[in-house]
Structures are given as C-alpha cells and as structure tokens.
Amino acid sequence: MITPDLEAPGALDDVEAAFLMWPFHSAEPARPIVDALKRRVHHVVFMTGGGALPGVAPEEQPSPVARWHAAVERLIEQSGMEWTVLSPSTFMVNTLWWSPQIRAGDSVRGAFGSLAMTPA
C-alpha cells in the first residue's frame, strides 16, 4: 500500500471528493489528513466501523475501535466539508458457515432473531 503525501504539490489537484477508510489503530493521524483534505476537497465519504454509535461522543463509544471511528467522524463533521458517513456492519464478514444452508435451498435466518443487526 502506498500512502500519498497529501501536502505534496499537485497531490489533490482536480480532486473534488474523497473516500476515506480508517486502517489505523488510533484517531491520532486523522487531524492532519482531514486538514489536508479540507483545503482542496469539497466532499468526504467516510466508511466508519459498524460498532460506532451515531450521535454518541467518541469517549462514550462502547469499544476502542468505535472510539477511533467516532473521533474521525467528528473531525470530518467539524471540518466544514460536505460529508457522508457510511456505517456498514457485516458485509465483509466471513459467512461461509451459511454455505450448507444456502446449498440446501434453505433461507438463511442467522441475520435475524437475537442479533443486533442484519448484514448490510
């Protein structure tokens, strides 16, 4: 993976929107990234973690990962840029354990019942 220098001349020329995923185990790198984006980009789409609770302050989130994502969301929201936050939940999970049920022609019901969310 190559991480571009967002401050390099021409790095964001002609860029109007950015899609941002957060691979870090901390929100600390977020401020310089958001600051660099807001100087040139009009709209940011941020794919947050499914565990980040909307409208809940970062420090009140239920897990470290949710706290990092909520902190990045807050920086983006306060940046002055237009923004969209996507909150997927389980679209990238390994659901191979459903395979036998699907092959048998049955309905997958694992996403219902006592689970807190359904696959996105």
N, CA, C and O atoms as a Tinker XYZ file with bonds, in Angstrom:
   480  protein
     1  N      0.844000   -1.173000    0.000000    73     2
     2  CA     0.000000    0.000000    0.000000    64     1     3
     3  C      0.890000    1.237000    0.000000    63     2     4     5
     4  O      1.887000    1.297000    0.720000    81     3
     5  N      0.526000    2.208000   -0.800000    73     3     6
     6  CA     1.258000    3.466000   -0.870000    64     5     7
     7  C      0.405000    4.547000   -0.234000    63     6     8     9
     8  O     -0.760000    4.717000   -0.595000    81     7
     9  N      0.974000    5.271000    0.701000    73     7    10
    10  CA     0.272000    6.376000    1.334000    64     9    11
    11  C      0.763000    7.665000    0.702000    63    10    12    13
    12  O      1.935000    8.014000    0.844000    81    11
    13  N     -0.110000    8.377000    0.006000    73    11    14
    14  CA     0.338000    9.607000   -0.652000    64    13    15
    15  C      0.588000   10.726000    0.354000    63    14    16    17
    16  O     -0.004000   10.763000    1.433000    81    15
    17  N      1.461000   11.616000   -0.022000    73    15    18
    18  CA     1.694000   12.823000    0.762000    64    17    19
    19  C      0.642000   13.831000    0.314000    63    18    20    21
    20  O      0.770000   14.428000   -0.755000    81    19
    21  N     -0.383000   14.022000    1.117000    73    19    22
    22  CA    -1.485000   14.909000    0.737000    64    21    23
    23  C     -1.062000   16.368000    0.674000    63    22    24    25
    24  O     -1.783000   17.201000    0.126000    81    23
    25  N      0.100000   16.682000    1.230000    73    23    26
    26  CA     0.608000   18.051000    1.198000    64    25    27
    27  C      1.507000   18.308000   -0.014000    63    26    28    29
    28  O      1.872000   19.453000   -0.280000    81    27
    29  N      1.864000   17.258000   -0.746000    73    27    30
    30  CA     2.755000   17.422000   -1.900000    64    29    31
    31  C      2.068000   18.254000   -2.976000    63    30    32    33
    32  O      0.864000   18.114000   -3.195000    81    31
    33  N      2.824000   19.118000   -3.648000    73    31    34
    34  CA     2.229000   19.922000   -4.735000    64    33    35
    35  C      1.543000   19.019000   -5.756000    63    34    36    37
    36  O      2.125000   18.051000   -6.245000    81    35
    37  N      0.312000   19.354000   -6.060000    73    35    38
    38  CA    -0.458000   18.614000   -7.048000    64    37    39
    39  C     -1.135000   17.356000   -6.531000    63    38    40    41
    40  O     -1.870000   16.713000   -7.281000    81    39
    41  N     -0.913000   16.983000   -5.278000    73    39    42
    42  CA    -1.465000   15.726000   -4.755000    64    41    43
    43  C     -2.983000   15.674000   -4.829000    63    42    44    45
    44  O     -3.556000   14.611000   -5.069000    81    43
    45  N     -3.630000   16.793000   -4.631000    73    43    46
    46  CA    -5.094000   16.817000   -4.650000    64    45    47
    47  C     -5.661000   17.684000   -5.767000    63    46    48    49
    48  O     -6.829000   18.070000   -5.731000    81    47
    49  N     -4.825000   17.987000   -6.760000    73    47    50
    50  CA    -5.318000   18.769000   -7.899000    64    49    51
    51  C     -6.486000   18.037000   -8.554000    63    50    52    53
    52  O     -6.422000   16.827000   -8.774000    81    51
    53  N     -7.532000   18.759000   -8.859000    73    51    54
    54  CA    -8.711000   18.242000   -9.542000    64    53    55
    55  C     -9.474000   17.185000   -8.744000    63    54    56    57
    56  O    -10.326000   16.491000   -9.299000    81    55
    57  N     -9.180000   17.056000   -7.459000    73    55    58
    58  CA    -9.917000   16.122000   -6.609000    64    57    59
    59  C    -11.026000   16.904000   -5.920000    63    58    60    61
    60  O    -10.764000   17.874000   -5.209000    81    59
    61  N    -12.257000   16.479000   -6.135000    73    59    62
    62  CA   -13.393000   17.160000   -5.529000    64    61    63
    63  C    -13.984000   16.382000   -4.366000    63    62    64    65
    64  O    -14.618000   16.956000   -3.481000    81    63
    65  N    -13.773000   15.066000   -4.372000    73    63    66
    66  CA   -14.335000   14.217000   -3.323000    64    65    67
    67  C    -13.326000   13.135000   -2.969000    63    66    68    69
    68  O    -12.485000   12.760000   -3.785000    81    67
    69  N    -13.424000   12.641000   -1.742000    73    67    70
    70  CA   -12.526000   11.590000   -1.286000    64    69    71
    71  C    -13.322000   10.533000   -0.545000    63    70    72    73
    72  O    -14.286000   10.834000    0.159000    81    71
    73  N    -12.900000    9.291000   -0.716000    73    71    74
    74  CA   -13.471000    8.171000    0.030000    64    73    75
    75  C    -12.428000    7.769000    1.050000    63    74    76    77
    76  O    -11.302000    7.428000    0.687000    81    75
    77  N    -12.786000    7.804000    2.313000    73    75    78
    78  CA   -11.831000    7.575000    3.390000    64    77    79
    79  C    -12.252000    6.378000    4.230000    63    78    80    81
    80  O    -13.363000    6.323000    4.758000    81    79
    81  N    -11.327000    5.415000    4.339000    73    79    82
    82  CA   -11.481000    4.290000    5.261000    64    81    83
    83  C    -10.414000    4.480000    6.325000    63    82    84    85
    84  O     -9.391000    5.113000    6.065000    81    83
    85  N    -10.633000    3.948000    7.507000    73    83    86
    86  CA    -9.688000    4.194000    8.585000    64    85    87
    87  C     -8.972000    2.900000    8.979000    63    86    88    89
    88  O     -9.533000    2.079000    9.705000    81    87
    89  N     -7.728000    2.714000    8.502000    73    87    90
    90  CA    -6.999000    1.479000    8.799000    64    89    91
    91  C     -6.150000    1.552000   10.067000    63    90    92    93
    92  O     -5.536000    0.557000   10.454000    81    91
    93  N     -6.107000    2.699000   10.707000    73    91    94
    94  CA    -5.219000    2.900000   11.844000    64    93    95
    95  C     -5.849000    2.442000   13.156000    63    94    96    97
    96  O     -7.071000    2.356000   13.275000    81    95
    97  N     -5.000000    2.151000   14.133000    73    95    98
    98  CA    -5.466000    1.740000   15.463000    64    97    99
    99  C     -5.463000    2.923000   16.422000    63    98   100   101
   100  O     -5.173000    2.787000   17.611000    81    99
   101  N     -5.790000    4.066000   15.881000    73    99   102
   102  CA    -5.832000    5.300000   16.656000    64   101   103
   103  C     -6.461000    6.366000   15.765000    63   102   104   105
   104  O     -6.434000    6.259000   14.539000    81   103
   105  N     -7.019000    7.379000   16.383000    73   103   106
   106  CA    -7.549000    8.512000   15.620000    64   105   107
   107  C     -6.506000    9.616000   15.472000    63   106   108   109
   108  O     -6.767000   10.625000   14.817000    81   107
   109  N     -5.323000    9.438000   16.073000    73   107   110
   110  CA    -4.307000   10.493000   16.065000    64   109   111
   111  C     -3.914000   10.982000   14.672000    63   110   112   113
   112  O     -3.742000   12.188000   14.492000    81   111
   113  N     -3.761000   10.094000   13.669000    73   111   114
   114  CA    -3.375000   10.598000   12.342000    64   113   115
   115  C     -4.486000   11.360000   11.616000    63   114   116   117
   116  O     -4.250000   11.906000   10.538000    81   115
   117  N     -5.681000   11.405000   12.184000    73   115   118
   118  CA    -6.833000   11.960000   11.470000    64   117   119
   119  C     -6.743000   13.460000   11.226000    63   118   120   121
   120  O     -7.064000   13.921000   10.131000    81   119
   121  N     -6.318000   14.224000   12.212000    73   119   122
   122  CA    -6.345000   15.680000   12.067000    64   121   123
   123  C     -5.535000   16.167000   10.863000    63   122   124   125
   124  O     -6.071000   16.937000   10.067000    81   123
   125  N     -4.271000   15.758000   10.687000    73   123   126
   126  CA    -3.546000   16.249000    9.510000    64   125   127
   127  C     -4.144000   15.763000    8.192000    63   126   128   129
   128  O     -4.075000   16.464000    7.183000    81   127
   129  N     -4.727000   14.572000    8.198000    73   127   130
   130  CA    -5.356000   14.066000    6.975000    64   129   131
   131  C     -6.594000   14.895000    6.648000    63   130   132   133
   132  O     -6.763000   15.336000    5.512000    81   131
   133  N     -7.451000   15.106000    7.630000    73   131   134
   134  CA    -8.665000   15.904000    7.417000    64   133   135
   135  C     -8.300000   17.345000    7.053000    63   134   136   137
   136  O     -8.930000   17.943000    6.181000    81   135
   137  N     -7.297000   17.895000    7.710000    73   135   138
   138  CA    -6.871000   19.262000    7.386000    64   137   139
   139  C     -6.390000   19.366000    5.940000    63   138   140   141
   140  O     -6.725000   20.327000    5.247000    81   139
   141  N     -5.613000   18.391000    5.478000    73   139   142
   142  CA    -5.136000   18.406000    4.095000    64   141   143
   143  C     -6.300000   18.275000    3.125000    63   142   144   145
   144  O     -6.340000   18.959000    2.102000    81   143
   145  N     -7.241000   17.401000    3.440000    73   143   146
   146  CA    -8.391000   17.218000    2.553000    64   145   147
   147  C     -9.252000   18.471000    2.484000    63   146   148   149
   148  O     -9.693000   18.859000    1.402000    81   147
   149  N     -9.495000   19.107000    3.623000    73   147   150
   150  CA   -10.435000   20.237000    3.617000    64   149   151
   151  C     -9.906000   21.444000    2.846000    63   150   152   153
   152  O    -10.685000   22.312000    2.453000    81   151
   153  N     -8.604000   21.509000    2.626000    73   151   154
   154  CA    -8.056000   22.603000    1.831000    64   153   155
   155  C     -8.378000   22.462000    0.349000    63   154   156   157
   156  O     -8.338000   23.451000   -0.383000    81   155
   157  N     -8.695000   21.256000   -0.108000    73   155   158
   158  CA    -8.902000   21.045000   -1.539000    64   157   159
   159  C    -10.180000   20.287000   -1.892000    63   158   160   161
   160  O    -10.729000   20.470000   -2.978000    81   159
   161  N    -10.649000   19.447000   -0.991000    73   159   162
   162  CA   -11.749000   18.539000   -1.295000    64   161   163
   163  C    -13.054000   19.136000   -0.793000    63   162   164   165
   164  O    -13.098000   19.746000    0.275000    81   163
   165  N    -14.110000   18.958000   -1.564000    73   163   166
   166  CA   -15.408000   19.508000   -1.173000    64   165   167
   167  C    -16.256000   18.517000   -0.380000    63   166   168   169
   168  O    -17.062000   18.913000    0.462000    81   167
   169  N    -16.067000   17.223000   -0.655000    73   167   170
   170  CA   -16.932000   16.206000   -0.046000    64   169   171
   171  C    -16.085000   15.002000    0.350000    63   170   172   173
   172  O    -15.238000   14.547000   -0.419000    81   171
   173  N    -16.320000   14.493000    1.548000    73   171   174
   174  CA   -15.654000   13.279000    2.024000    64   173   175
   175  C    -16.724000   12.251000    2.347000    63   174   176   177
   176  O    -17.712000   12.541000    3.022000    81   175
   177  N    -16.502000   11.042000    1.847000    73   175   178
   178  CA   -17.318000    9.893000    2.237000    64   177   179
   179  C    -16.428000    9.063000    3.146000    63   178   180   181
   180  O    -15.338000    8.650000    2.750000    81   179
   181  N    -16.890000    8.820000    4.358000    73   179   182
   182  CA   -16.107000    8.085000    5.345000    64   181   183
   183  C    -16.819000    6.790000    5.682000    63   182   184   185
   184  O    -17.976000    6.795000    6.101000    81   183
   185  N    -16.113000    5.671000    5.494000    73   183   186
   186  CA   -16.678000    4.386000    5.882000    64   185   187
   187  C    -16.223000    4.095000    7.305000    63   186   188   189
   188  O    -15.083000    3.701000    7.549000    81   187
   189  N    -17.135000    4.298000    8.219000    73   187   190
   190  CA   -16.854000    4.123000    9.636000    64   189   191
   191  C    -17.007000    2.660000   10.025000    63   190   192   193
   192  O    -17.420000    1.833000    9.212000    81   191
   193  N    -16.677000    2.353000   11.255000    73   191   194
   194  CA   -16.866000    0.995000   11.754000    64   193   195
   195  C    -18.309000    0.772000   12.158000    63   194   196   197
   196  O    -18.965000    1.677000   12.674000    81   195
   197  N    -18.802000   -0.432000   11.924000    73   195   198
   198  CA   -20.182000   -0.751000   12.265000    64   197   199
   199  C    -20.503000   -0.604000   13.741000    63   198   200   201
   200  O    -21.668000   -0.457000   14.110000    81   199
   201  N    -19.483000   -0.641000   14.588000    73   199   202
   202  CA   -19.725000   -0.533000   16.021000    64   201   203
   203  C    -19.826000    0.884000   16.541000    63   202   204   205
   204  O    -20.200000    1.093000   17.695000    81   203
   205  N    -19.496000    1.871000   15.704000    73   203   206
   206  CA   -19.577000    3.266000   16.133000    64   205   207
   207  C    -21.046000    3.683000   16.199000    63   206   208   209
   208  O    -21.769000    3.591000   15.207000    81   207
   209  N    -21.475000    4.132000   17.354000    73   207   210
   210  CA   -22.876000    4.508000   17.550000    64   209   211
   211  C    -23.107000    5.947000   17.109000    63   210   212   213
   212  O    -22.455000    6.855000   17.625000    81   211
   213  N    -24.019000    6.178000   16.168000    73   211   214
   214  CA   -24.282000    7.531000   15.685000    64   213   215
   215  C    -24.751000    8.447000   16.816000    63   214   216   217
   216  O    -25.551000    8.049000   17.664000    81   215
   217  N    -24.244000    9.667000   16.814000    73   215   218
   218  CA   -24.677000   10.656000   17.790000    64   217   219
   219  C    -24.095000   10.476000   19.181000    63   218   220   221
   220  O    -24.445000   11.221000   20.096000    81   219
   221  N    -23.214000    9.500000   19.359000    73   219   222
   222  CA   -22.593000    9.259000   20.663000    64   221   223
   223  C    -21.165000    9.795000   20.602000    63   222   224   225
   224  O    -20.427000    9.514000   19.657000    81   223
   225  N    -20.786000   10.560000   21.606000    73   223   226
   226  CA   -19.449000   11.159000   21.645000    64   225   227
   227  C    -18.380000   10.069000   21.587000    63   226   228   229
   228  O    -18.589000    8.970000   22.101000    81   227
   229  N    -17.236000   10.364000   20.965000    73   227   230
   230  CA   -16.179000    9.356000   20.852000    64   229   231
   231  C    -15.804000    8.718000   22.190000    63   230   232   233
   232  O    -15.630000    7.503000   22.280000    81   231
   233  N    -15.684000    9.538000   23.213000    73   231   234
   234  CA   -15.258000    8.994000   24.510000    64   233   235
   235  C    -16.318000    8.118000   25.168000    63   234   236   237
   236  O    -16.021000    7.419000   26.137000    81   235
   237  N    -17.549000    8.141000   24.660000    73   235   238
   238  CA   -18.630000    7.332000   25.218000    64   237   239
   239  C    -18.952000    6.105000   24.359000    63   238   240   241
   240  O    -19.903000    5.378000   24.644000    81   239
   241  N    -18.169000    5.880000   23.322000    73   239   242
   242  CA   -18.393000    4.731000   22.441000    64   241   243
   243  C    -18.047000    3.433000   23.175000    63   242   244   245
   244  O    -17.240000    3.445000   24.105000    81   243
   245  N    -18.649000    2.324000   22.766000    73   243   246
   246  CA   -18.518000    1.073000   23.517000    64   245   247
   247  C    -17.197000    0.321000   23.366000    63   246   248   249
   248  O    -16.938000   -0.606000   24.133000    81   247
   249  N    -16.357000    0.693000   22.405000    73   247   250
   250  CA   -15.110000   -0.054000   22.204000    64   249   251
   251  C    -14.033000    0.883000   21.676000    63   250   252   253
   252  O    -14.345000    1.969000   21.187000    81   251
   253  N    -12.773000    0.479000   21.768000    73   251   254
   254  CA   -11.700000    1.324000   21.229000    64   253   255
   255  C    -11.873000    1.616000   19.738000    63   254   256   257
   256  O    -11.681000    2.753000   19.307000    81   255
   257  N    -12.231000    0.609000   18.954000    73   255   258
   258  CA   -12.403000    0.816000   17.513000    64   257   259
   259  C    -13.522000    1.827000   17.253000    63   258   260   261
   260  O    -13.376000    2.712000   16.410000    81   259
   261  N    -14.626000    1.698000   17.969000    73   259   262
   262  CA   -15.736000    2.644000   17.815000    64   261   263
   263  C    -15.307000    4.050000   18.217000    63   262   264   265
   264  O    -15.728000    5.025000   17.595000    81   263
   265  N    -14.471000    4.166000   19.255000    73   263   266
   266  CA   -13.976000    5.494000   19.677000    64   265   267
   267  C    -13.128000    6.128000   18.588000    63   266   268   269
   268  O    -13.267000    7.321000   18.316000    81   267
   269  N    -12.240000    5.342000   17.952000    73   267   270
   270  CA   -11.394000    5.886000   16.880000    64   269   271
   271  C    -12.254000    6.363000   15.726000    63   270   272   273
   272  O    -12.074000    7.467000   15.214000    81   271
   273  N    -13.203000    5.508000   15.319000    73   271   274
   274  CA   -14.041000    5.880000   14.180000    64   273   275
   275  C    -14.904000    7.108000   14.494000    63   274   276   277
   276  O    -15.045000    8.001000   13.658000    81   275
   277  N    -15.471000    7.149000   15.679000    73   275   278
   278  CA   -16.303000    8.294000   16.062000    64   277   279
   279  C    -15.469000    9.575000   16.114000    63   278   280   281
   280  O    -15.959000   10.644000   15.748000    81   279
   281  N    -14.225000    9.481000   16.561000    73   279   282
   282  CA   -13.356000   10.665000   16.599000    64   281   283
   283  C    -13.058000   11.164000   15.194000    63   282   284   285
   284  O    -13.038000   12.373000   14.962000    81   283
   285  N    -12.826000   10.259000   14.254000    73   283   286
   286  CA   -12.589000   10.662000   12.865000    64   285   287
   287  C    -13.871000   11.269000   12.280000    63   286   288   289
   288  O    -13.820000   12.290000   11.595000    81   287
   289  N    -15.006000   10.642000   12.552000    73   287   290
   290  CA   -16.288000   11.195000   12.093000    64   289   291
   291  C    -16.455000   12.628000   12.582000    63   290   292   293
   292  O    -16.834000   13.510000   11.811000    81   291
   293  N    -16.175000   12.860000   13.857000    73   291   294
   294  CA   -16.339000   14.196000   14.436000    64   293   295
   295  C    -15.437000   15.209000   13.730000    63   294   296   297
   296  O    -15.882000   16.312000   13.413000    81   295
   297  N    -14.177000   14.847000   13.481000    73   295   298
   298  CA   -13.267000   15.764000   12.774000    64   297   299
   299  C    -13.790000   16.097000   11.385000    63   298   300   301
   300  O    -13.740000   17.249000   10.956000    81   299
   301  N    -14.289000   15.093000   10.689000    73   299   302
   302  CA   -14.830000   15.332000    9.344000    64   301   303
   303  C    -16.057000   16.230000    9.428000    63   302   304   305
   304  O    -16.182000   17.174000    8.649000    81   303
   305  N    -16.959000   15.953000   10.353000    73   303   306
   306  CA   -18.178000   16.747000   10.503000    64   305   307
   307  C    -17.862000   18.199000   10.845000    63   306   308   309
   308  O    -18.566000   19.106000   10.399000    81   307
   309  N    -16.818000   18.429000   11.625000    73   307   310
   310  CA   -16.455000   19.786000   12.041000    64   309   311
   311  C    -15.541000   20.492000   11.043000    63   310   312   313
   312  O    -15.183000   21.651000   11.253000    81   311
   313  N    -15.165000   19.821000    9.976000    73   311   314
   314  CA   -14.184000   20.360000    9.027000    64   313   315
   315  C    -14.734000   21.454000    8.118000    63   314   316   317
   316  O    -13.966000   22.248000    7.573000    81   315
   317  N    -16.039000   21.505000    7.950000    73   315   318
   318  CA   -16.627000   22.447000    7.009000    64   317   319
   319  C    -16.852000   21.835000    5.634000    63   318   320   321
   320  O    -17.501000   22.448000    4.786000    81   319
   321  N    -16.327000   20.636000    5.400000    73   319   322
   322  CA   -16.578000   19.945000    4.133000    64   321   323
   323  C    -17.965000   19.312000    4.164000    63   322   324   325
   324  O    -18.520000   19.054000    5.232000    81   323
   325  N    -18.511000   19.069000    2.987000    73   323   326
   326  CA   -19.691000   18.222000    2.916000    64   325   327
   327  C    -19.219000   16.816000    3.246000    63   326   328   329
   328  O    -18.091000   16.446000    2.920000    81   327
   329  N    -20.064000   16.038000    3.884000    73   327   330
   330  CA   -19.633000   14.704000    4.268000    64   329   331
   331  C    -20.790000   13.715000    4.242000    63   330   332   333
   332  O    -21.961000   14.073000    4.368000    81   331
   333  N    -20.411000   12.469000    4.073000    73   331   334
   334  CA   -21.330000   11.343000    4.162000    64   333   335
   335  C    -20.619000   10.280000    4.981000    63   334   336   337
   336  O    -19.451000    9.985000    4.732000    81   335
   337  N    -21.308000    9.702000    5.954000    73   335   338
   338  CA   -20.738000    8.624000    6.755000    64   337   339
   339  C    -21.504000    7.352000    6.432000    63   338   340   341
   340  O    -22.726000    7.297000    6.569000    81   339
   341  N    -20.776000    6.333000    6.003000    73   339   342
   342  CA   -21.358000    5.019000    5.756000    64   341   343
   343  C    -21.044000    4.151000    6.962000    63   342   344   345
   344  O    -19.904000    4.111000    7.425000    81   343
   345  N    -22.053000    3.456000    7.470000    73   343   346
   346  CA   -21.870000    2.617000    8.650000    64   345   347
   347  C    -22.218000    1.169000    8.333000    63   346   348   349
   348  O    -23.228000    0.654000    8.813000    81   347
   349  N    -21.396000    0.513000    7.535000    73   347   350
   350  CA   -21.696000   -0.886000    7.232000    64   349   351
   351  C    -21.477000   -1.742000    8.467000    63   350   352   353
   352  O    -20.766000   -1.357000    9.396000    81   351
   353  N    -22.093000   -2.891000    8.456000    73   351   354
   354  CA   -21.930000   -3.731000    9.628000    64   353   355
   355  C    -21.243000   -5.044000    9.273000    63   354   356   357
   356  O    -20.102000   -5.258000    9.684000    81   355
   357  N    -21.874000   -5.897000    8.552000    73   355   358
   358  CA   -21.314000   -7.233000    8.373000    64   357   359
   359  C    -21.121000   -7.639000    6.924000    63   358   360   361
   360  O    -21.033000   -8.833000    6.636000    81   359
   361  N    -21.051000   -6.692000    6.004000    73   359   362
   362  CA   -20.938000   -7.092000    4.611000    64   361   363
   363  C    -19.593000   -7.724000    4.279000    63   362   364   365
   364  O    -19.464000   -8.378000    3.244000    81   363
   365  N    -18.596000   -7.545000    5.129000    73   363   366
   366  CA   -17.292000   -8.124000    4.852000    64   365   367
   367  C    -16.952000   -9.287000    5.790000    63   366   368   369
   368  O    -15.793000   -9.696000    5.859000    81   367
   369  N    -17.916000   -9.815000    6.496000    73   367   370
   370  CA   -17.631000  -10.925000    7.398000    64   369   371
   371  C    -17.572000  -12.218000    6.605000    63   370   372   373
   372  O    -18.113000  -12.318000    5.504000    81   371
   373  N    -16.930000  -13.170000    7.166000    73   371   374
   374  CA   -16.831000  -14.472000    6.536000    64   373   375
   375  C    -18.062000  -15.288000    6.905000    63   374   376   377
   376  O    -18.137000  -15.867000    7.989000    81   375
   377  N    -19.011000  -15.325000    6.002000    73   375   378
   378  CA   -20.252000  -16.042000    6.283000    64   377   379
   379  C    -20.294000  -17.383000    5.561000    63   378   380   381
   380  O    -21.364000  -17.855000    5.178000    81   379
   381  N    -19.127000  -17.997000    5.377000    73   379   382
   382  CA   -19.098000  -19.308000    4.737000    64   381   383
   383  C    -19.874000  -20.357000    5.540000    63   382   384   385
   384  O    -20.290000  -21.380000    4.997000    81   383
   385  N    -20.060000  -20.098000    6.807000    73   383   386
   386  CA   -20.831000  -21.050000    7.613000    64   385   387
   387  C    -22.290000  -21.110000    7.171000    63   386   388   389
   388  O    -23.022000  -22.010000    7.582000    81   387
   389  N    -22.727000  -20.151000    6.328000    73   387   390
   390  CA   -24.074000  -20.202000    5.776000    64   389   391
   391  C    -24.161000  -21.129000    4.562000    63   390   392   393
   392  O    -25.258000  -21.517000    4.162000    81   391
   393  N    -23.017000  -21.486000    3.974000    73   391   394
   394  CA   -22.987000  -22.229000    2.701000    64   393   395
   395  C    -23.855000  -23.481000    2.692000    63   394   396   397
   396  O    -24.657000  -23.640000    1.771000    81   395
   397  N    -23.736000  -24.379000    3.669000    73   395   398
   398  CA   -24.569000  -25.586000    3.622000    64   397   399
   399  C    -26.068000  -25.270000    3.608000    63   398   400   401
   400  O    -26.845000  -25.930000    2.918000    81   399
   401  N    -26.452000  -24.276000    4.361000    73   399   402
   402  CA   -27.865000  -23.901000    4.436000    64   401   403
   403  C    -28.339000  -23.349000    3.087000    63   402   404   405
   404  O    -29.445000  -23.654000    2.642000    81   403
   405  N    -27.504000  -22.542000    2.445000    73   403   406
   406  CA   -27.861000  -21.975000    1.142000    64   405   407
   407  C    -27.914000  -23.077000    0.086000    63   406   408   409
   408  O    -28.848000  -23.125000   -0.714000    81   407
   409  N    -26.903000  -23.973000    0.082000    73   407   410
   410  CA   -26.868000  -25.073000   -0.893000    64   409   411
   411  C    -28.087000  -25.979000   -0.754000    63   410   412   413
   412  O    -28.562000  -26.538000   -1.742000    81   411
   413  N    -28.585000  -26.124000    0.448000    73   411   414
   414  CA   -29.756000  -26.976000    0.689000    64   413   415
   415  C    -31.047000  -26.299000    0.259000    63   414   416   417
   416  O    -32.123000  -26.892000    0.339000    81   415
   417  N    -30.937000  -25.031000   -0.206000    73   415   418
   418  CA   -32.123000  -24.316000   -0.648000    64   417   419
   419  C    -32.904000  -23.687000    0.484000    63   418   420   421
   420  O    -34.037000  -23.245000    0.292000    81   419
   421  N    -32.318000  -23.644000    1.638000    73   419   422
   422  CA   -32.996000  -23.091000    2.808000    64   421   423
   423  C    -32.766000  -21.585000    2.876000    63   422   424   425
   424  O    -31.895000  -21.055000    2.186000    81   423
   425  N    -33.529000  -20.911000    3.687000    73   423   426
   426  CA   -33.348000  -19.491000    3.944000    64   425   427
   427  C    -32.329000  -19.316000    5.055000    63   426   428   429
   428  O    -32.321000  -20.074000    6.025000    81   427
   429  N    -31.480000  -18.325000    4.915000    73   427   430
   430  CA   -30.531000  -18.018000    5.975000    64   429   431
   431  C    -31.250000  -17.141000    6.984000    63   430   432   433
   432  O    -31.733000  -16.060000    6.647000    81   431
   433  N    -31.319000  -17.604000    8.201000    73   431   434
   434  CA   -32.033000  -16.870000    9.231000    64   433   435
   435  C    -31.091000  -16.378000   10.328000    63   434   436   437
   436  O    -31.536000  -15.851000   11.348000    81   435
   437  N    -29.789000  -16.554000   10.112000    73   435   438
   438  CA   -28.805000  -16.135000   11.099000    64   437   439
   439  C    -28.783000  -14.641000   11.328000    63   438   440   441
   440  O    -28.323000  -14.182000   12.372000    81   439
   441  N    -29.273000  -13.875000   10.370000    73   439   442
   442  CA   -29.244000  -12.424000   10.488000    64   441   443
   443  C    -30.432000  -11.883000   11.270000    63   442   444   445
   444  O    -30.558000  -10.672000   11.447000    81   443
   445  N    -31.287000  -12.756000   11.730000    73   443   446
   446  CA   -32.486000  -12.314000   12.425000    64   445   447
   447  C    -32.472000  -12.810000   13.862000    63   446   448   449
   448  O    -31.479000  -13.374000   14.322000    81   447
   449  N    -33.536000  -12.607000   14.546000    73   447   450
   450  CA   -33.635000  -13.117000   15.898000    64   449   451
   451  C    -32.907000  -12.223000   16.896000    63   450   452   453
   452  O    -33.170000  -11.023000   16.981000    81   451
   453  N    -31.995000  -12.820000   17.645000    73   451   454
   454  CA   -31.374000  -12.086000   18.737000    64   453   455
   455  C    -30.181000  -11.238000   18.310000    63   454   456   457
   456  O    -29.618000  -10.522000   19.138000    81   455
   457  N    -29.785000  -11.298000   17.054000    73   455   458
   458  CA   -28.655000  -10.485000   16.623000    64   457   459
   459  C    -29.033000   -9.013000   16.591000    63   458   460   461
   460  O    -30.180000   -8.656000   16.321000    81   459
   461  N    -28.051000   -8.167000   16.871000    73   459   462
   462  CA   -28.305000   -6.728000   16.954000    64   461   463
   463  C    -28.425000   -6.064000   15.592000    63   462   464   465
   464  O    -28.942000   -4.951000   15.494000    81   463
   465  N    -27.950000   -6.736000   14.524000    73   463   466
   466  CA   -28.001000   -6.113000   13.215000    64   465   467
   467  C    -28.093000   -7.181000   12.142000    63   466   468   469
   468  O    -27.783000   -8.346000   12.387000    81   467
   469  N    -28.513000   -6.787000   10.970000    73   467   470
   470  CA   -28.538000   -7.699000    9.834000    64   469   471
   471  C    -27.382000   -7.337000    8.913000    63   470   472   473
   472  O    -26.879000   -6.215000    8.962000    81   471
   473  N    -26.957000   -8.275000    8.075000    73   471   474
   474  CA   -25.875000   -7.940000    7.151000    64   473   475
   475  C    -26.271000   -6.811000    6.213000    63   474   476   477
   476  O    -27.397000   -6.767000    5.718000    81   475
   477  N    -25.350000   -5.912000    5.978000    73   475   478
   478  CA   -25.613000   -4.787000    5.086000    64   477   479
   479  C    -25.381000   -5.189000    3.656000    63   478   480
   480  O    -25.552000   -4.373000    2.750000    81   479
